[in-house]
CSV table of C-alpha atoms in Angstrom, one decimal:
chain,number,residue,atom,x,y,z
A,324,UNK,CA,73.9,97.8,103.9
A,325,UNK,CA,75.8,101.1,104.2
A,326,UNK,CA,74.8,103.2,107.0
A,327,UNK,CA,73.9,106.1,104.5
A,328,UNK,CA,71.2,103.8,103.2
A,329,UNK,CA,69.4,103.7,106.4
A,330,UNK,CA,69.1,107.6,107.0
A,331,UNK,CA,65.9,108.6,106.7
A,332,UNK,CA,64.5,112.5,105.9
A,333,UNK,CA,63.7,112.4,109.5
A,334,UNK,CA,67.3,111.9,110.7
A,335,UNK,CA,68.4,114.6,108.3
A,336,UNK,CA,66.3,116.9,110.0
A,337,UNK,CA,67.6,116.1,113.5
A,338,UNK,CA,71.0,116.5,111.9
A,339,UNK,CA,70.0,120.0,110.8
A,340,UNK,CA,68.8,120.9,114.0
A,341,UNK,CA,72.1,119.8,115.5
A,342,UNK,CA,73.8,122.3,112.7
A,343,UNK,CA,71.4,125.1,113.9
A,344,UNK,CA,72.0,124.6,117.6
A,345,UNK,CA,75.7,124.2,117.3
A,346,UNK,CA,76.4,127.0,114.7
A,347,UNK,CA,74.0,129.4,116.5
A,348,UNK,CA,76.0,129.4,119.7
A,349,UNK,CA,79.1,129.6,117.4
A,350,UNK,CA,77.9,132.8,115.6
A,351,UNK,CA,76.9,134.5,118.8
A,352,UNK,CA,80.6,133.8,120.2
A,353,UNK,CA,82.0,135.4,116.9
A,354,UNK,CA,79.6,138.2,117.3
A,355,UNK,CA,80.8,138.9,120.8
A,356,UNK,CA,84.4,138.6,119.6
A,357,UNK,CA,84.2,141.0,116.8
A,358,UNK,CA,81.5,143.1,118.4
A,359,UNK,CA,79.3,143.1,115.2
A,360,UNK,CA,76.1,141.3,114.0
A,361,UNK,CA,77.0,137.9,112.7
A,362,UNK,CA,73.8,135.8,111.2
A,363,UNK,CA,73.8,132.4,110.4
A,364,UNK,CA,71.7,130.5,107.4
A,365,UNK,CA,69.7,127.6,107.9
A,366,UNK,CA,71.9,124.8,107.9
A,367,UNK,CA,72.1,122.3,104.9
A,368,UNK,CA,72.4,118.7,105.4
A,369,UNK,CA,73.4,116.9,102.5
A,370,UNK,CA,74.7,113.2,101.6
A,371,UNK,CA,77.3,114.1,99.1
A,372,UNK,CA,80.0,112.2,97.1
A,373,UNK,CA,83.5,112.8,98.1
A,374,UNK,CA,83.9,114.8,94.8
A,375,UNK,CA,81.4,117.2,95.2
A,376,UNK,CA,82.0,118.2,98.8
A,377,UNK,CA,84.4,121.1,98.0
A,378,UNK,CA,81.1,122.4,95.9
A,379,UNK,CA,80.1,124.0,99.4
A,380,UNK,CA,82.9,126.4,99.3
A,381,UNK,CA,83.3,127.4,95.8
A,382,UNK,CA,85.3,124.3,94.2
A,383,UNK,CA,88.1,122.0,94.6
A,384,UNK,CA,90.9,124.6,94.1
A,385,UNK,CA,89.5,127.6,96.0
A,386,UNK,CA,92.0,128.9,98.6
A,387,UNK,CA,90.5,128.6,102.0
A,388,UNK,CA,91.7,128.7,105.2
A,389,UNK,CA,90.9,125.8,107.3
A,390,UNK,CA,90.7,125.1,110.8
A,391,UNK,CA,90.4,121.5,111.7
A,392,UNK,CA,89.4,119.7,115.0
A,393,UNK,CA,88.9,116.2,115.7
A,394,UNK,CA,86.0,115.5,118.0
A,395,UNK,CA,86.8,112.9,120.7
A,396,UNK,CA,84.5,111.3,123.1
A,397,UNK,CA,80.9,109.5,122.6
A,398,UNK,CA,80.5,110.6,118.8
A,399,UNK,CA,83.9,111.1,117.2
A,400,UNK,CA,84.0,113.0,114.1
A,401,UNK,CA,85.8,115.7,112.2
A,402,UNK,CA,84.9,119.5,112.2
A,403,UNK,CA,86.1,122.2,109.9
A,404,UNK,CA,85.6,125.8,109.9
A,405,UNK,CA,86.4,127.2,106.5
A,406,UNK,CA,86.9,130.7,105.7
A,407,UNK,CA,87.4,132.0,102.1
A,408,UNK,CA,90.9,133.6,102.1
A,409,UNK,CA,89.9,137.1,101.7
A,410,UNK,CA,87.4,136.7,104.5
A,411,UNK,CA,90.1,135.1,106.8
A,412,UNK,CA,92.4,138.2,106.0
A,413,UNK,CA,89.5,140.6,107.1
A,414,UNK,CA,88.9,138.4,110.2
A,415,UNK,CA,92.5,138.6,111.2
A,416,UNK,CA,92.8,142.1,110.6
A,417,UNK,CA,89.9,142.6,113.0
A,418,UNK,CA,91.0,140.3,115.6
A,419,UNK,CA,94.5,141.7,115.8
A,420,UNK,CA,94.1,145.4,114.7
A,421,UNK,CA,97.0,144.7,112.3
A,422,UNK,CA,95.6,146.2,109.1
A,423,UNK,CA,99.1,145.6,107.2
A,424,UNK,CA,98.2,141.8,107.0
A,425,UNK,CA,97.3,140.8,103.7
A,426,UNK,CA,96.3,137.4,102.3
A,427,UNK,CA,99.8,136.8,100.9
A,428,UNK,CA,101.3,137.3,104.1
A,429,UNK,CA,98.8,135.7,106.2
A,430,UNK,CA,100.2,132.2,106.4
A,431,UNK,CA,103.6,133.9,107.8
A,432,UNK,CA,102.1,135.8,110.3
A,433,UNK,CA,102.4,134.1,113.4
A,434,UNK,CA,100.1,136.3,115.4
A,435,UNK,CA,97.5,136.2,112.6
A,436,UNK,CA,97.7,132.3,112.1
A,437,UNK,CA,97.5,132.0,116.0
A,438,UNK,CA,94.5,134.6,116.3
A,439,UNK,CA,92.6,132.6,113.8
A,440,UNK,CA,93.6,129.2,115.3
A,441,UNK,CA,92.2,130.5,118.7
A,442,UNK,CA,89.1,131.9,117.0
A,443,UNK,CA,88.4,128.5,115.6
A,444,UNK,CA,89.0,127.1,118.9
A,445,UNK,CA,86.4,129.3,120.4
A,446,UNK,CA,83.7,128.7,117.8
A,447,UNK,CA,84.1,125.0,117.6
A,448,UNK,CA,84.0,124.9,121.5
A,449,UNK,CA,80.7,126.8,121.6
A,450,UNK,CA,79.2,124.7,118.9
A,451,UNK,CA,80.5,121.3,120.4
A,452,UNK,CA,79.4,122.6,123.7
A,453,UNK,CA,75.7,123.4,122.5
A,454,UNK,CA,75.7,120.0,120.8
A,455,UNK,CA,76.8,118.2,123.9
A,456,UNK,CA,74.3,120.0,126.0
A,457,UNK,CA,71.5,119.1,123.6
A,458,UNK,CA,72.5,115.7,123.2
A,459,UNK,CA,73.9,114.8,126.7
A,460,UNK,CA,76.7,113.3,124.7
A,461,UNK,CA,80.2,113.8,125.9
A,462,UNK,CA,82.2,115.6,123.1
A,463,UNK,CA,85.7,116.9,123.4
A,464,UNK,CA,87.8,118.6,120.6
A,465,UNK,CA,91.4,118.2,120.0
A,466,UNK,CA,93.7,121.5,119.8
A,467,UNK,CA,92.5,123.1,116.5
A,468,UNK,CA,95.2,122.8,113.6
A,469,UNK,CA,95.2,125.4,110.5
A,470,UNK,CA,96.0,125.3,107.0
A,471,UNK,CA,95.8,127.5,103.9
A,472,UNK,CA,95.5,125.5,100.7
A,473,UNK,CA,93.0,124.2,98.2
A,474,UNK,CA,89.6,123.2,99.6
A,475,UNK,CA,89.9,119.9,98.1
A,476,UNK,CA,93.1,119.1,99.5
A,477,UNK,CA,92.3,120.3,103.1
A,478,UNK,CA,88.8,118.5,103.2
A,479,UNK,CA,90.2,115.5,101.9
A,480,UNK,CA,91.8,115.1,105.2
A,481,UNK,CA,88.6,114.9,107.0
A,482,UNK,CA,87.5,112.3,105.1
A,483,UNK,CA,90.0,109.6,105.5
A,484,UNK,CA,87.9,108.1,108.4
A,485,UNK,CA,84.8,108.1,106.3
A,486,UNK,CA,86.5,106.7,103.3
A,487,UNK,CA,87.0,103.5,104.9
A,488,UNK,CA,83.4,102.7,105.0
A,489,UNK,CA,82.1,104.4,101.7
A,490,UNK,CA,82.3,107.1,99.1
A,491,UNK,CA,79.4,109.5,100.4
A,492,UNK,CA,79.7,111.9,103.6
A,493,UNK,CA,76.9,113.5,105.5
A,494,UNK,CA,77.9,117.1,105.8
A,495,UNK,CA,76.3,119.2,108.4
A,496,UNK,CA,77.0,122.6,106.6
A,497,UNK,CA,76.0,126.1,108.5
A,498,UNK,CA,77.1,129.2,106.7
A,499,UNK,CA,77.5,132.2,109.0
A,500,UNK,CA,77.4,135.9,107.5
A,501,UNK,CA,77.5,139.4,108.1
A,502,UNK,CA,75.2,141.9,106.4
A,503,UNK,CA,77.3,145.2,105.3
A,504,UNK,CA,75.9,149.0,105.1
A,505,UNK,CA,73.9,147.8,101.9
A,506,UNK,CA,72.3,145.0,103.5
A,507,UNK,CA,74.0,142.3,101.5
A,508,UNK,CA,75.2,139.2,103.2
A,509,UNK,CA,79.1,138.6,103.3
A,510,UNK,CA,80.0,134.8,103.8
A,511,UNK,CA,82.1,134.6,107.0
A,512,UNK,CA,82.6,130.8,106.8
A,513,UNK,CA,81.3,127.4,107.0
A,514,UNK,CA,80.9,125.0,109.7
A,515,UNK,CA,81.4,121.5,108.4
A,516,UNK,CA,80.4,118.7,110.9
A,517,UNK,CA,81.4,115.2,109.6
A,518,UNK,CA,80.5,112.6,111.9
A,519,UNK,CA,82.5,109.3,112.0
A,520,UNK,CA,79.9,106.4,110.5
A,521,UNK,CA,79.2,104.9,114.0
A,522,UNK,CA,78.6,108.4,115.4
A,523,UNK,CA,75.3,108.7,113.8
A,524,UNK,CA,73.7,105.8,116.0
A,525,UNK,CA,75.0,107.6,119.0
A,526,UNK,CA,73.7,111.1,118.2
A,527,UNK,CA,70.3,109.5,117.0
A,528,UNK,CA,70.1,107.3,120.1
A,529,UNK,CA,71.2,110.1,122.7
A,530,UNK,CA,67.9,112.2,121.2
A,531,UNK,CA,65.5,109.0,121.3
A,532,UNK,CA,65.4,108.0,117.6
A,533,UNK,CA,66.2,104.8,116.2
A,534,UNK,CA,67.8,103.7,113.0
A,535,UNK,CA,66.1,100.7,111.6
A,536,UNK,CA,68.1,98.0,110.3
B,639,UNK,CA,91.3,119.6,69.7
B,640,UNK,CA,92.6,118.4,72.7
B,641,UNK,CA,90.8,117.7,76.0
B,642,UNK,CA,91.6,117.8,79.5
B,643,UNK,CA,90.5,114.4,81.0
B,644,UNK,CA,89.6,114.8,84.8
B,645,UNK,CA,90.1,112.5,87.4
B,646,UNK,CA,88.2,112.8,90.6
B,647,UNK,CA,89.1,111.7,94.2
B,648,UNK,CA,89.1,108.1,94.3
B,649,UNK,CA,88.8,107.6,90.9
B,650,UNK,CA,91.1,106.5,87.8
B,651,UNK,CA,90.8,107.4,84.3
B,652,UNK,CA,93.0,107.3,81.0
B,653,UNK,CA,94.2,109.5,78.3
B,654,UNK,CA,95.7,109.4,74.7
B,655,UNK,CA,97.7,112.3,73.1
B,656,UNK,CA,96.8,115.1,72.2
B,657,UNK,CA,94.7,114.7,75.4
B,658,UNK,CA,96.0,115.5,78.7
B,659,UNK,CA,94.8,114.1,82.2
B,660,UNK,CA,94.4,116.3,85.6
B,661,UNK,CA,93.4,115.9,88.9
B,662,UNK,CA,92.8,118.6,91.7
B,663,UNK,CA,93.3,119.3,95.0
B,664,UNK,CA,95.6,116.3,96.0
B,665,UNK,CA,96.2,116.8,99.8
B,666,UNK,CA,97.4,113.4,101.7
B,667,UNK,CA,96.2,111.6,98.4
B,668,UNK,CA,98.4,110.4,95.9
B,669,UNK,CA,98.0,111.4,92.2
B,670,UNK,CA,100.0,108.4,90.3
B,671,UNK,CA,100.3,108.3,86.3
B,672,UNK,CA,101.6,105.3,84.6
B,673,UNK,CA,102.4,105.8,81.0
B,674,UNK,CA,103.7,104.6,77.6
B,675,UNK,CA,105.8,106.9,75.7
B,676,UNK,CA,106.0,105.1,72.8
B,677,UNK,CA,102.3,105.5,72.0
B,678,UNK,CA,101.7,108.5,74.1
B,679,UNK,CA,99.2,106.9,76.3
B,680,UNK,CA,98.6,107.1,80.0
B,681,UNK,CA,96.4,106.2,83.1
B,682,UNK,CA,96.0,108.3,86.3
B,683,UNK,CA,94.6,107.3,89.8
B,684,UNK,CA,93.6,109.6,92.6
B,685,UNK,CA,94.4,107.5,95.5
B,686,UNK,CA,92.9,108.3,98.9
B,687,UNK,CA,94.1,105.2,101.2
B,688,UNK,CA,97.3,102.9,101.2
B,689,UNK,CA,95.6,99.5,101.2
B,690,UNK,CA,92.3,97.8,100.3
B,691,UNK,CA,92.8,95.9,103.5
B,692,UNK,CA,91.5,99.3,105.2
B,693,UNK,CA,88.1,98.9,103.8
B,694,UNK,CA,85.4,98.2,106.2
B,695,UNK,CA,82.7,96.7,104.2
B,696,UNK,CA,82.8,94.2,101.6
B,697,UNK,CA,82.8,96.0,98.3
B,698,UNK,CA,85.9,97.5,97.5
B,699,UNK,CA,85.9,100.6,95.4
B,700,UNK,CA,89.1,100.0,93.8
B,701,UNK,CA,90.4,103.2,92.6
B,702,UNK,CA,90.4,104.4,96.0
B,703,UNK,CA,93.4,102.1,97.4
B,704,UNK,CA,96.9,102.2,96.1
B,705,UNK,CA,97.4,98.5,95.4
B,706,UNK,CA,94.1,98.0,93.8
B,707,UNK,CA,94.1,101.2,91.7
B,708,UNK,CA,97.9,100.8,90.4
B,709,UNK,CA,96.9,97.0,89.7
B,710,UNK,CA,94.0,98.1,87.6
B,711,UNK,CA,96.1,100.8,85.7
B,712,UNK,CA,98.5,98.5,84.8
B,713,UNK,CA,96.2,95.9,83.7
B,714,UNK,CA,94.2,98.2,81.5
B,715,UNK,CA,97.4,99.8,79.9
B,716,UNK,CA,98.5,96.3,79.0
B,717,UNK,CA,95.1,95.4,77.6
B,718,UNK,CA,95.2,98.7,75.5
B,719,UNK,CA,98.3,97.3,74.1
B,720,UNK,CA,101.2,98.7,76.0
B,721,UNK,CA,103.6,95.8,77.5
B,722,UNK,CA,104.5,96.0,81.0
B,723,UNK,CA,108.2,96.4,80.3
B,724,UNK,CA,107.1,99.8,78.4
B,725,UNK,CA,105.5,101.4,81.2
B,726,UNK,CA,106.9,104.1,83.5
B,727,UNK,CA,105.5,106.1,86.2
B,728,UNK,CA,105.2,109.6,87.8
B,729,UNK,CA,103.7,110.6,91.0
B,730,UNK,CA,102.8,113.5,93.1
B,731,UNK,CA,101.0,114.3,96.5
B,732,UNK,CA,101.0,112.6,99.7
B,733,UNK,CA,101.2,115.7,101.7
B,734,UNK,CA,100.5,116.4,105.2
B,735,UNK,CA,97.7,119.2,105.4
B,736,UNK,CA,97.5,119.5,109.1
B,737,UNK,CA,100.4,119.6,111.6
B,738,UNK,CA,99.5,117.9,114.8
B,739,UNK,CA,101.4,117.4,118.2
B,740,UNK,CA,100.0,113.7,118.2
B,741,UNK,CA,101.2,111.3,115.6
B,742,UNK,CA,98.0,109.4,115.2
B,743,UNK,CA,98.5,106.8,112.2
B,744,UNK,CA,95.5,108.6,110.2
B,745,UNK,CA,97.4,111.8,110.4
B,746,UNK,CA,100.4,109.8,108.4
B,747,UNK,CA,98.3,108.8,105.8
B,748,UNK,CA,100.2,110.9,103.0
B,749,UNK,CA,103.6,109.1,103.5
B,750,UNK,CA,101.6,105.9,103.8
B,751,UNK,CA,100.2,106.3,100.4
B,752,UNK,CA,103.6,107.2,98.7
B,753,UNK,CA,105.2,104.4,100.2
B,754,UNK,CA,102.4,101.9,99.1
B,755,UNK,CA,102.4,103.1,95.4
B,756,UNK,CA,106.4,102.6,95.5
B,757,UNK,CA,106.0,99.3,96.7
B,758,UNK,CA,103.4,98.0,94.3
B,759,UNK,CA,105.2,99.7,91.3
B,760,UNK,CA,108.4,97.8,92.3
B,761,UNK,CA,106.6,94.4,92.6
B,762,UNK,CA,105.6,95.2,88.8
B,763,UNK,CA,109.3,96.4,88.1
B,764,UNK,CA,107.8,99.7,86.9
B,765,UNK,CA,110.3,102.3,87.4
B,766,UNK,CA,109.3,106.0,88.9
B,767,UNK,CA,110.7,108.5,86.5
B,768,UNK,CA,110.1,111.6,88.9
B,769,UNK,CA,108.0,112.5,91.7
B,770,UNK,CA,107.0,115.3,94.0
B,771,UNK,CA,105.8,114.0,97.1
B,772,UNK,CA,105.5,114.9,100.9
B,773,UNK,CA,105.5,118.5,102.3
B,774,UNK,CA,102.3,120.1,103.5
B,775,UNK,CA,100.9,121.9,100.4
B,776,UNK,CA,97.9,120.8,98.2
B,777,UNK,CA,98.5,119.9,94.6
B,778,UNK,CA,97.0,120.1,91.2
B,779,UNK,CA,98.4,117.9,88.7
B,780,UNK,CA,98.1,117.7,85.0
B,781,UNK,CA,100.1,115.0,82.9
B,782,UNK,CA,100.8,115.1,79.1
B,783,UNK,CA,101.1,111.9,77.6
B,784,UNK,CA,102.9,113.3,74.7
B,785,UNK,CA,105.9,115.1,76.4
B,786,UNK,CA,105.5,112.9,79.3
B,787,UNK,CA,105.8,116.2,81.4
B,788,UNK,CA,104.0,116.3,84.7
B,789,UNK,CA,102.8,119.7,85.7
B,790,UNK,CA,102.4,120.5,89.4
B,791,UNK,CA,100.5,123.6,90.7
B,792,UNK,CA,100.5,124.6,94.5
B,793,UNK,CA,99.1,127.6,95.9
B,794,UNK,CA,102.5,128.9,97.3
B,795,UNK,CA,105.2,127.7,95.1
B,796,UNK,CA,103.6,128.1,91.6
B,797,UNK,CA,104.1,125.6,88.9
B,798,UNK,CA,106.6,122.9,88.7
B,799,UNK,CA,107.3,120.5,85.9
B,800,UNK,CA,108.8,117.1,86.5
């Protein structure tokens, strides 16, 4: 029986709480970094088929800036911070103070790319630290890598581990957003946490929950 | 009216002229097309992993792996009346989306997928007419079995036809 079949609604709630704690800390970090109020949405935890995974960010061919980290330690997995290209450009402008960066020059702007990578590092770091404190698991991120490309093409990279065990992924998605003057929410980005199949047991076990065979 | 037939990730499908066949967002995945120009028919697979021996549980989802997907494409095209000697192939994809300092095997999956497709096609004596592989860009591809043109779209380099 696949690990996915053994996941119960209660387990999904736990994963939701993990998204909550992790992204909550990350949103606070981003707030401090930009000196603005950043909110987060209630995380969604879904079991999705690989083909539908890019729906979270607007479709398979949507251009996104993706920061990818591999999580090492007690519960290995993959983490993405995905930002729509227009938002990535705005973030970089705010971080570097260089307003001449546009989304066509973004990828070739070394300073901008480095700033975005570093931001991803800080956000992922605070996400994982919170998660690690909560579960008492030892989790370390690898240095971040960045790509600006089609959502499906970058996400598929994070599915390779999972794809050897099935065609579905458990995605812990947390959207962070900023409200503008008119109080409409602007999506800043998505945190995707994609634990490797054996990591679910480690996560649940650390919180005293069992997965029945 | 012609239709665009879609192929999802780890999936395969077939098209006859005037329809075209398309798959989106190939990263390290490889899109392989096997076609028979004479009757304007083709099959396309969106492959994720180089070999079915990588599967960790018993039931193998055949379109996901290079070896089983190519085998199925060939077998089905032959069943549909295209003899093996008339089949040709084109492929695209196998990029490395992220640059890492470490050279973990998982990170090299793109080139391994490409290599594996080449090998299995060779074992069937099917010639690869053209290919656009490697690099570090995602690709969306569309094949027209009538003209046998493979159109490749990337975000930075626009559209290429091979």
